[in-house]
CSV table of C-alpha atoms in Angstrom, one decimal:
chain,number,residue,atom,x,y,z
R,29,MET,CA,0.1,0.2,0.0
R,30,SER,CA,1.3,3.6,-0.9
R,31,SER,CA,2.0,6.2,1.8
R,32,HIS,CA,-0.9,8.5,0.3
R,33,ARG,CA,-3.3,5.4,0.6
R,34,ARG,CA,-2.0,4.7,4.3
R,35,GLN,CA,-2.4,8.1,5.4
R,36,SER,CA,-5.9,8.3,3.7
R,37,ALA,CA,-6.9,5.1,5.3
R,38,ALA,CA,-5.6,6.4,8.8
R,39,PHE,CA,-7.3,9.5,8.6
R,40,THR,CA,-10.7,7.9,7.7
R,41,LEU,CA,-10.2,5.4,10.4
R,42,VAL,CA,-9.5,8.2,13.2
R,43,VAL,CA,-12.4,10.4,12.0
R,44,THR,CA,-14.8,7.8,11.7
R,45,LEU,CA,-14.2,6.3,15.2
R,46,LEU,CA,-14.1,9.6,16.9
R,47,ALA,CA,-17.4,10.8,15.0
R,48,LEU,CA,-18.9,7.5,16.1
R,49,LEU,CA,-17.9,8.1,19.8
R,50,GLY,CA,-18.9,11.9,19.7
R,51,ALA,CA,-22.3,11.0,18.2
R,52,ALA,CA,-22.9,8.5,20.9
R,53,ALA,CA,-22.0,11.2,23.5
R,54,MET,CA,-23.9,14.1,21.7
R,55,LEU,CA,-27.0,11.9,21.1
R,56,LEU,CA,-27.0,11.1,25.0
R,57,VAL,CA,-26.7,14.9,25.8
R,58,ILE,CA,-29.6,15.8,23.6
R,59,ALA,CA,-31.8,13.0,24.8
R,60,LEU,CA,-31.3,14.4,28.3
R,61,SER,CA,-31.8,17.9,27.3
R,62,GLY,CA,-35.8,17.8,26.9
R,63,ALA,CA,-38.9,16.2,26.2
R,64,PRO,CA,-38.8,14.2,22.8
R,65,SER,CA,-41.4,16.8,21.5
R,66,SER,CA,-39.4,19.6,22.0
R,67,LEU,CA,-36.0,18.0,20.9
R,68,ALA,CA,-38.1,16.9,17.6
R,69,LEU,CA,-39.2,20.6,17.1
R,70,ALA,CA,-35.7,21.8,17.8
R,71,THR,CA,-33.9,19.5,15.7
R,72,VAL,CA,-36.3,20.5,12.7
R,73,LEU,CA,-35.6,24.4,13.2
R,74,ALA,CA,-32.0,23.9,13.7
R,75,PHE,CA,-31.6,22.2,10.4
R,76,LEU,CA,-33.6,24.7,8.3
R,77,PRO,CA,-30.4,27.1,7.9
R,78,VAL,CA,-27.9,24.2,7.4
R,79,GLY,CA,-29.0,23.7,3.9
R,80,PRO,CA,-28.6,27.5,2.7
R,81,VAL,CA,-25.3,27.9,4.8
R,82,VAL,CA,-23.9,24.7,3.0
R,83,GLY,CA,-25.1,25.9,-0.3
R,84,VAL,CA,-22.9,29.2,0.3
R,85,PHE,CA,-19.6,27.3,0.8
R,86,LEU,CA,-20.4,24.7,-2.1
R,87,TRP,CA,-21.0,27.9,-4.3
R,88,LEU,CA,-17.6,29.1,-3.2
R,89,ASP,CA,-15.9,25.6,-4.0
R,90,ARG,CA,-17.2,25.4,-7.5
R,91,TYR,CA,-13.8,26.0,-9.1
R,92,GLU,CA,-12.0,23.0,-7.8
R,93,PRO,CA,-15.0,21.0,-6.0
R,94,GLU,CA,-13.5,19.0,-2.9
R,95,PRO,CA,-14.2,15.3,-2.4
R,96,ARG,CA,-17.8,15.5,-1.4
R,97,THR,CA,-17.0,12.4,1.3
R,98,LEU,CA,-14.5,14.8,2.7
R,99,LEU,CA,-16.8,17.7,3.0
R,100,ALA,CA,-19.4,15.2,4.8
R,101,ALA,CA,-16.7,14.3,7.3
R,102,GLY,CA,-16.2,17.9,8.1
R,103,VAL,CA,-19.8,18.3,8.9
R,104,LEU,CA,-19.8,15.1,11.0
R,105,TRP,CA,-16.7,16.2,12.8
R,106,GLY,CA,-18.0,19.4,13.9
R,107,ALA,CA,-21.4,18.0,15.0
R,108,PHE,CA,-20.3,15.3,17.0
R,109,VAL,CA,-16.5,15.1,17.5
R,110,ALA,CA,-16.0,18.9,18.1
R,111,THR,CA,-19.1,19.3,20.1
R,112,ALA,CA,-18.5,16.2,22.4
R,113,ALA,CA,-14.7,17.4,23.1
R,114,ALA,CA,-15.6,21.0,23.8
R,115,LEU,CA,-18.4,19.7,26.5
R,116,VAL,CA,-15.9,17.8,28.4
R,117,LEU,CA,-13.1,20.5,28.1
R,118,GLN,CA,-15.7,23.0,29.1
R,119,GLY,CA,-16.6,20.9,32.0
R,120,LEU,CA,-12.9,20.1,33.1
R,121,GLY,CA,-12.5,24.0,33.1
R,122,GLY,CA,-15.7,24.6,35.1
R,123,LEU,CA,-14.9,22.1,37.5
R,124,PHE,CA,-11.1,22.7,37.9
R,125,GLY,CA,-10.6,26.2,36.8
R,126,GLY,CA,-13.2,27.8,39.1
R,127,PHE,CA,-14.5,30.2,36.0
R,128,ASP,CA,-17.8,31.9,36.5
R,129,ASP,CA,-20.7,31.7,33.9
R,130,SER,CA,-19.5,34.9,32.1
R,131,GLN,CA,-15.6,33.5,31.7
R,132,MET,CA,-17.0,30.2,30.6
R,133,LEU,CA,-18.9,31.9,27.8
R,134,ALA,CA,-16.6,34.7,26.7
R,135,VAL,CA,-13.1,32.9,27.3
R,136,VAL,CA,-13.4,29.1,27.7
R,137,ALA,CA,-16.1,28.4,25.3
R,138,PRO,CA,-14.1,30.0,22.4
R,139,VAL,CA,-10.9,28.5,23.3
R,140,THR,CA,-12.0,25.0,23.7
R,141,GLU,CA,-14.3,25.2,20.7
R,142,GLU,CA,-12.1,26.6,18.2
R,143,ALA,CA,-9.3,24.1,18.8
R,144,THR,CA,-11.8,21.0,18.7
R,145,LYS,CA,-13.2,22.3,15.4
R,146,GLY,CA,-9.8,23.2,14.1
R,147,LEU,CA,-8.2,19.9,15.0
R,148,PHE,CA,-10.2,18.7,11.8
R,149,LEU,CA,-8.2,20.9,9.6
R,150,LEU,CA,-4.9,20.0,11.4
R,151,LEU,CA,-5.7,16.3,10.6
R,152,LEU,CA,-6.3,17.5,6.9
R,153,LEU,CA,-3.0,18.9,6.9
R,154,TRP,CA,-1.3,15.9,8.7
R,155,TRP,CA,-2.7,13.2,6.6
R,156,ARG,CA,-4.6,14.6,3.5
R,157,ARG,CA,-2.4,17.6,2.7
R,158,ALA,CA,-3.0,16.7,-1.1
R,159,GLU,CA,-6.6,17.9,-0.7
R,160,LEU,CA,-5.5,21.0,0.5
R,161,ASP,CA,-4.6,23.4,-2.2
R,162,GLY,CA,-4.5,26.5,-0.4
R,163,ILE,CA,-6.6,29.1,1.2
R,164,LEU,CA,-9.9,28.6,-0.4
R,165,ASP,CA,-9.8,24.9,0.3
R,166,GLY,CA,-9.1,25.8,4.0
R,167,ILE,CA,-12.1,28.1,4.3
R,168,VAL,CA,-14.4,25.4,2.7
R,169,TYR,CA,-13.5,22.6,5.0
R,170,ALA,CA,-13.6,25.2,8.0
R,171,GLY,CA,-17.0,26.3,7.0
R,172,MET,CA,-18.3,22.7,6.8
R,173,VAL,CA,-16.8,21.9,10.4
R,174,GLY,CA,-18.8,25.2,11.8
R,175,ILE,CA,-22.1,24.0,10.1
R,176,GLY,CA,-21.9,20.9,11.9
R,177,PHE,CA,-21.1,22.3,15.2
R,178,ALA,CA,-23.8,25.1,15.0
R,179,PHE,CA,-26.2,22.7,14.0
R,180,ILE,CA,-26.0,20.5,17.1
R,181,GLU,CA,-25.6,23.5,19.5
R,182,ASN,CA,-28.7,25.0,18.1
R,183,ILE,CA,-30.6,21.9,19.0
R,184,LEU,CA,-29.4,22.2,22.5
R,185,TYR,CA,-30.3,26.1,22.6
R,186,LEU,CA,-33.6,25.8,21.1
R,187,ALA,CA,-34.6,22.8,23.2
R,188,ALA,CA,-33.4,24.6,26.4
R,189,ALA,CA,-35.3,27.9,25.2
R,190,TYR,CA,-38.7,26.2,24.5
R,191,ASP,CA,-38.3,23.9,27.7
R,192,GLY,CA,-37.2,27.2,30.0
R,193,THR,CA,-34.2,25.6,31.0
R,194,ASP,CA,-31.7,28.2,29.6
R,195,GLY,CA,-32.4,30.6,32.8
R,196,LEU,CA,-33.6,33.2,30.4
R,197,GLY,CA,-37.2,33.0,31.0
R,198,PRO,CA,-40.1,30.6,31.4
R,199,GLY,CA,-39.9,29.0,28.1
R,200,GLY,CA,-42.6,28.2,25.4
R,201,THR,CA,-43.1,29.5,22.0
R,202,GLU,CA,-42.2,33.1,22.6
R,203,ALA,CA,-38.6,32.1,23.7
R,204,LEU,CA,-38.2,29.3,21.2
R,205,THR,CA,-39.2,32.1,18.4
R,206,ALA,CA,-36.5,34.5,20.0
R,207,THR,CA,-33.8,31.9,19.8
R,208,PHE,CA,-34.5,30.7,16.7
R,209,VAL,CA,-34.4,34.3,15.1
R,210,VAL,CA,-31.2,35.1,16.7
R,211,ARG,CA,-29.4,32.1,16.1
R,212,CYS,CA,-30.8,30.4,13.1
R,213,LEU,CA,-32.0,33.5,10.9
R,214,VAL,CA,-29.7,36.4,12.1
R,215,SER,CA,-26.2,34.6,12.7
R,216,PRO,CA,-26.5,31.1,11.0
R,217,PHE,CA,-22.7,32.0,9.7
R,218,ALA,CA,-21.4,32.7,13.2
R,219,HIS,CA,-19.4,29.1,13.6
R,220,PRO,CA,-18.3,28.9,9.9
R,221,LEU,CA,-17.0,32.3,10.1
R,222,PHE,CA,-15.1,31.8,13.4
R,223,THR,CA,-13.4,28.5,12.2
R,224,ALA,CA,-12.8,30.1,8.7
R,225,PHE,CA,-9.7,32.0,10.3
R,226,THR,CA,-8.2,28.6,11.2
R,227,GLY,CA,-8.9,27.5,7.8
R,228,ILE,CA,-7.3,30.7,6.3
R,229,GLY,CA,-4.4,29.7,8.4
R,230,VAL,CA,-4.2,26.2,7.3
R,231,GLY,CA,-4.2,27.4,3.6
R,232,ILE,CA,-1.3,29.7,4.2
R,233,ALA,CA,0.7,27.1,5.7
R,234,VAL,CA,0.2,24.7,2.8
R,235,GLY,CA,1.2,27.1,0.2
R,236,SER,CA,4.3,28.4,2.1
R,237,ARG,CA,7.9,27.6,1.7
R,238,ARG,CA,9.0,28.9,4.9
R,239,PRO,CA,9.0,26.3,8.0
R,240,LEU,CA,8.2,28.8,10.3
R,241,VAL,CA,5.2,30.2,8.4
R,242,ARG,CA,3.9,26.5,8.3
R,243,VAL,CA,3.8,26.5,12.0
R,244,LEU,CA,2.7,30.0,12.9
R,245,ALA,CA,0.1,30.4,10.3
R,246,PRO,CA,-2.3,28.1,11.4
R,247,LEU,CA,-1.6,29.3,14.9
R,248,ALA,CA,-2.4,32.8,14.1
R,249,GLY,CA,-5.7,31.7,12.4
R,250,TYR,CA,-6.7,29.9,15.5
R,251,LEU,CA,-6.1,32.9,17.7
R,252,VAL,CA,-8.1,34.9,15.4
R,253,ALA,CA,-11.0,32.5,15.7
R,254,VAL,CA,-10.8,32.6,19.3
R,255,LEU,CA,-10.8,36.4,19.4
R,256,THR,CA,-13.7,37.0,17.1
R,257,HIS,CA,-15.7,34.1,18.9
R,258,GLY,CA,-14.9,35.7,22.2
R,259,LEU,CA,-16.1,39.1,21.2
R,260,TRP,CA,-19.3,37.5,19.8
R,261,ASN,CA,-20.2,35.4,22.9
R,262,ALA,CA,-19.3,38.8,25.1
R,263,SER,CA,-21.6,40.6,23.4
R,264,ALA,CA,-24.6,38.1,24.3
R,265,ILE,CA,-23.7,38.8,27.9
R,266,GLY,CA,-23.8,42.6,27.5
R,267,GLY,CA,-27.7,42.6,26.5
R,268,LEU,CA,-29.3,43.3,23.3
R,269,GLU,CA,-27.9,46.8,22.5
R,270,GLN,CA,-24.2,45.4,22.8
R,271,PHE,CA,-25.1,42.3,20.6
R,272,ALA,CA,-26.7,44.6,18.0
R,273,THR,CA,-23.6,46.8,17.9
R,274,VAL,CA,-21.2,43.7,17.7
R,275,TYR,CA,-23.4,42.2,14.8
R,276,LEU,CA,-23.7,45.4,13.0
R,277,THR,CA,-20.1,46.6,13.2
R,278,MET,CA,-18.3,43.3,13.3
R,279,MET,CA,-19.7,40.1,12.5
R,280,ALA,CA,-22.3,40.9,9.6
R,281,PRO,CA,-19.4,43.0,7.8
R,282,GLY,CA,-17.2,40.3,8.7
R,283,PHE,CA,-18.9,37.7,7.0
R,284,ALA,CA,-19.4,40.1,4.0
R,285,ALA,CA,-15.7,40.7,3.9
R,286,LEU,CA,-14.9,36.9,3.9
R,287,ILE,CA,-17.2,36.2,0.9
R,288,ALA,CA,-15.5,39.2,-1.0
R,289,PHE,CA,-12.1,37.7,-0.2
R,290,VAL,CA,-13.0,34.3,-1.2
R,291,ILE,CA,-14.2,35.7,-4.4
R,292,TRP,CA,-11.1,37.6,-5.0
R,293,LEU,CA,-9.5,34.2,-4.5
R,294,ARG,CA,-11.2,32.4,-6.8
R,295,ARG,CA,-10.3,35.2,-9.5
R,296,SER,CA,-6.8,35.2,-8.2
R,297,GLU,CA,-7.0,31.1,-8.9
R,298,ARG,CA,-8.0,31.5,-12.3
R,299,ILE,CA,-4.7,33.4,-13.0
R,300,MET,CA,-2.8,30.9,-11.5
R,301,LEU,CA,-4.4,28.1,-13.2
R,302,THR,CA,-3.7,29.6,-16.5
R,303,ARG,CA,-0.1,30.1,-15.9
R,304,ALA,CA,0.5,26.4,-14.5
R,305,LEU,CA,-1.8,24.9,-17.3
R,306,GLN,CA,0.3,27.1,-19.8
R,307,ASP,CA,3.5,25.8,-18.6
R,308,ALA,CA,2.0,22.2,-18.5
R,309,ALA,CA,0.9,22.7,-21.9
R,310,ALA,CA,4.2,23.8,-23.0
R,311,ARG,CA,5.6,20.6,-21.6
R,312,GLY,CA,3.3,18.6,-23.6
R,313,LEU,CA,0.9,17.3,-20.8
R,314,LEU,CA,-2.6,18.7,-22.3
R,315,PRO,CA,-3.5,20.9,-25.3
R,316,ALA,CA,-3.0,24.8,-25.2
R,317,SER,CA,-6.1,25.2,-26.9
R,318,ASP,CA,-8.2,23.5,-23.8
R,319,ILE,CA,-7.1,26.0,-21.3
R,320,GLY,CA,-9.6,28.7,-21.9
R,321,TRP,CA,-12.4,25.8,-21.4
R,322,LEU,CA,-10.9,25.0,-18.1
R,323,VAL,CA,-10.0,28.0,-16.1
R,324,ASP,CA,-13.5,29.8,-16.8
R,325,LEU,CA,-16.7,28.6,-14.9
R,326,ARG,CA,-18.9,29.7,-17.6
R,327,ALA,CA,-16.9,28.2,-20.1
R,328,ARG,CA,-16.9,24.8,-18.2
R,329,ARG,CA,-20.6,24.8,-18.2
R,330,GLU,CA,-20.7,25.5,-21.8
R,331,ALA,CA,-18.6,22.8,-22.5
R,332,ARG,CA,-20.4,20.3,-20.2
R,333,ALA,CA,-23.7,21.4,-22.2
R,334,TYR,CA,-22.1,21.1,-25.3
R,335,ALA,CA,-20.8,17.4,-24.6
R,336,ARG,CA,-24.3,16.5,-23.3
R,337,GLN,CA,-26.0,17.9,-26.4
R,338,HIS,CA,-23.8,16.2,-28.8
R,339,GLY,CA,-23.1,12.8,-26.8
R,340,GLY,CA,-25.4,12.3,-24.0
R,341,ALA,CA,-25.1,11.6,-20.3
R,342,ARG,CA,-21.9,9.5,-20.9
R,343,ALA,CA,-20.2,12.4,-22.8
R,344,GLU,CA,-21.0,15.1,-20.3
R,345,ARG,CA,-19.3,12.6,-17.6
R,346,ALA,CA,-16.3,12.3,-19.6
R,347,MET,CA,-16.1,16.2,-20.1
R,348,ARG,CA,-16.6,16.7,-16.3
R,349,GLU,CA,-13.9,14.0,-15.5
R,350,TYR,CA,-11.7,15.7,-18.0
R,351,GLN,CA,-12.1,19.2,-16.5
R,352,GLN,CA,-11.7,18.0,-13.1
R,353,SER,CA,-8.4,16.1,-13.8
R,354,ALA,CA,-7.0,19.2,-15.6
R,355,ILE,CA,-7.8,21.5,-12.7
R,356,GLU,CA,-6.2,19.2,-10.1
R,357,LEU,CA,-3.1,18.9,-12.5
R,358,GLY,CA,-2.9,22.6,-12.5
R,359,PHE,CA,-3.1,23.1,-8.8
R,360,LEU,CA,-0.5,20.3,-8.5
R,361,HIS,CA,1.8,21.8,-11.3
R,362,HIS,CA,1.4,25.4,-9.5
R,363,ARG,CA,2.8,23.8,-6.3
R,364,TYR,CA,5.7,22.3,-8.2
R,365,LEU,CA,6.6,25.8,-9.9
R,366,ARG,CA,6.2,27.6,-6.4
R,367,GLY,CA,8.6,24.8,-5.1
R,368,THR,CA,6.2,23.5,-2.5
R,369,PRO,CA,5.1,20.1,-4.1
R,370,PRO,CA,3.6,17.4,-2.0
R,371,PRO,CA,5.9,14.3,-1.4
R,372,ASP,CA,3.6,12.0,-3.8
R,373,PHE,CA,3.7,14.9,-6.5
R,374,ALA,CA,5.1,12.7,-9.3
R,375,ALA,CA,2.7,9.8,-8.8
R,376,ARG,CA,-0.4,12.3,-8.3
R,377,GLY,CA,0.7,14.1,-11.6
R,378,GLN,CA,1.2,10.8,-13.6
R,379,ARG,CA,-2.3,9.6,-12.3
R,380,PHE,CA,-3.9,13.1,-13.6
R,381,ILE,CA,-2.0,12.9,-17.0
R,382,THR,CA,-3.1,9.1,-17.4
R,383,ARG,CA,-6.8,10.1,-17.1
R,384,LEU,CA,-6.6,13.4,-19.2
R,385,GLY,CA,-4.9,11.1,-21.9
R,386,ALA,CA,-7.7,8.3,-21.4
R,387,VAL,CA,-10.6,10.6,-22.0
R,388,ARG,CA,-9.3,13.3,-24.2
R,389,PRO,CA,-9.8,11.4,-27.5
R,390,TYR,CA,-13.6,11.3,-26.5
R,391,ILE,CA,-14.5,14.6,-26.1
R,392,SER,CA,-14.5,18.0,-27.7
R,393,PHE,CA,-15.3,21.6,-26.8
R,394,PRO,CA,-17.5,24.0,-28.9
R,395,GLY,CA,-15.8,24.9,-32.1
R,396,GLN,CA,-13.7,21.7,-32.3
R,397,VAL,CA,-14.7,18.5,-34.2
R,398,VAL,CA,-16.8,16.0,-32.4
R,399,PRO,CA,-14.8,12.8,-32.3
R,400,THR,CA,-16.4,9.7,-33.6
R,401,ARG,CA,-17.2,7.2,-30.9
């Protein structure tokens, strides 16, 4: 078994076992958190923002889509592993650290939760580094972890609000509605935003040639995640006015800035991929005439539609495979040109070249001659 396959198997085994243990622990916590009817209602309400927020991160991930299994693993890690580990660490902090409720919320919770969420990104960096091509990938994986964490946490908060066990009122529909509006409608992006800073740090580490940056960048990203998370939690302690101030002046603009940053990153990746693929084409790895159909998202959609129109579903699948392999090759070749290739660079590159060579005779782009099948 190759080193890449061993690392992939180790990552899958560790994440699966921890997710199962975390799921058992969190399902027990949820089961003890309220009546079955209130928990069912809380689960449905907590699930409502999941789809739209996942959709945002998948939209950001269109250029070089990450494996869906790894994205799902990120959601499961956030939902079960990170939440269970954070609860244990916070329990130990409350038991032995002597922290009061305000300190637990503003300090202990951000430190522990961002650490347990960020651990998934470090595991990716350690065992599945090949899947991380830069900052955008780090943000996408961090977002998925944050989405899973927020889903389980919202179930607990919504059930507690409805049952009146959150210490903020008698409970019922009014308390449930207020909690739903704040957590699921106003700030569904909070946890993905916090953890995205760790993802940015990990993405910087992947692309850096300096050993010190590879260590300090993830740490700096984690510290920023803790700081923003702490400010957010502290605003909840200060009442509605302070919460609104932090939300309007920091959180909402911060999320908008993150989206703008990611869009800029994606445009930068287009330039980077163009240069990398041009160099690859000069080395005879793929036709230079294909590059324009690979680096532009609209052109890629047109090429898939053209393939479907002239060759059906099979031709569209071939076009999609060619596009994905070429983009993967472009990212890999860029890392080679930068001097930061992964250890299995040669083997991975050969796999992409083989796939391109196997598919290319059976596809054509608009304006080219349709091959005879």
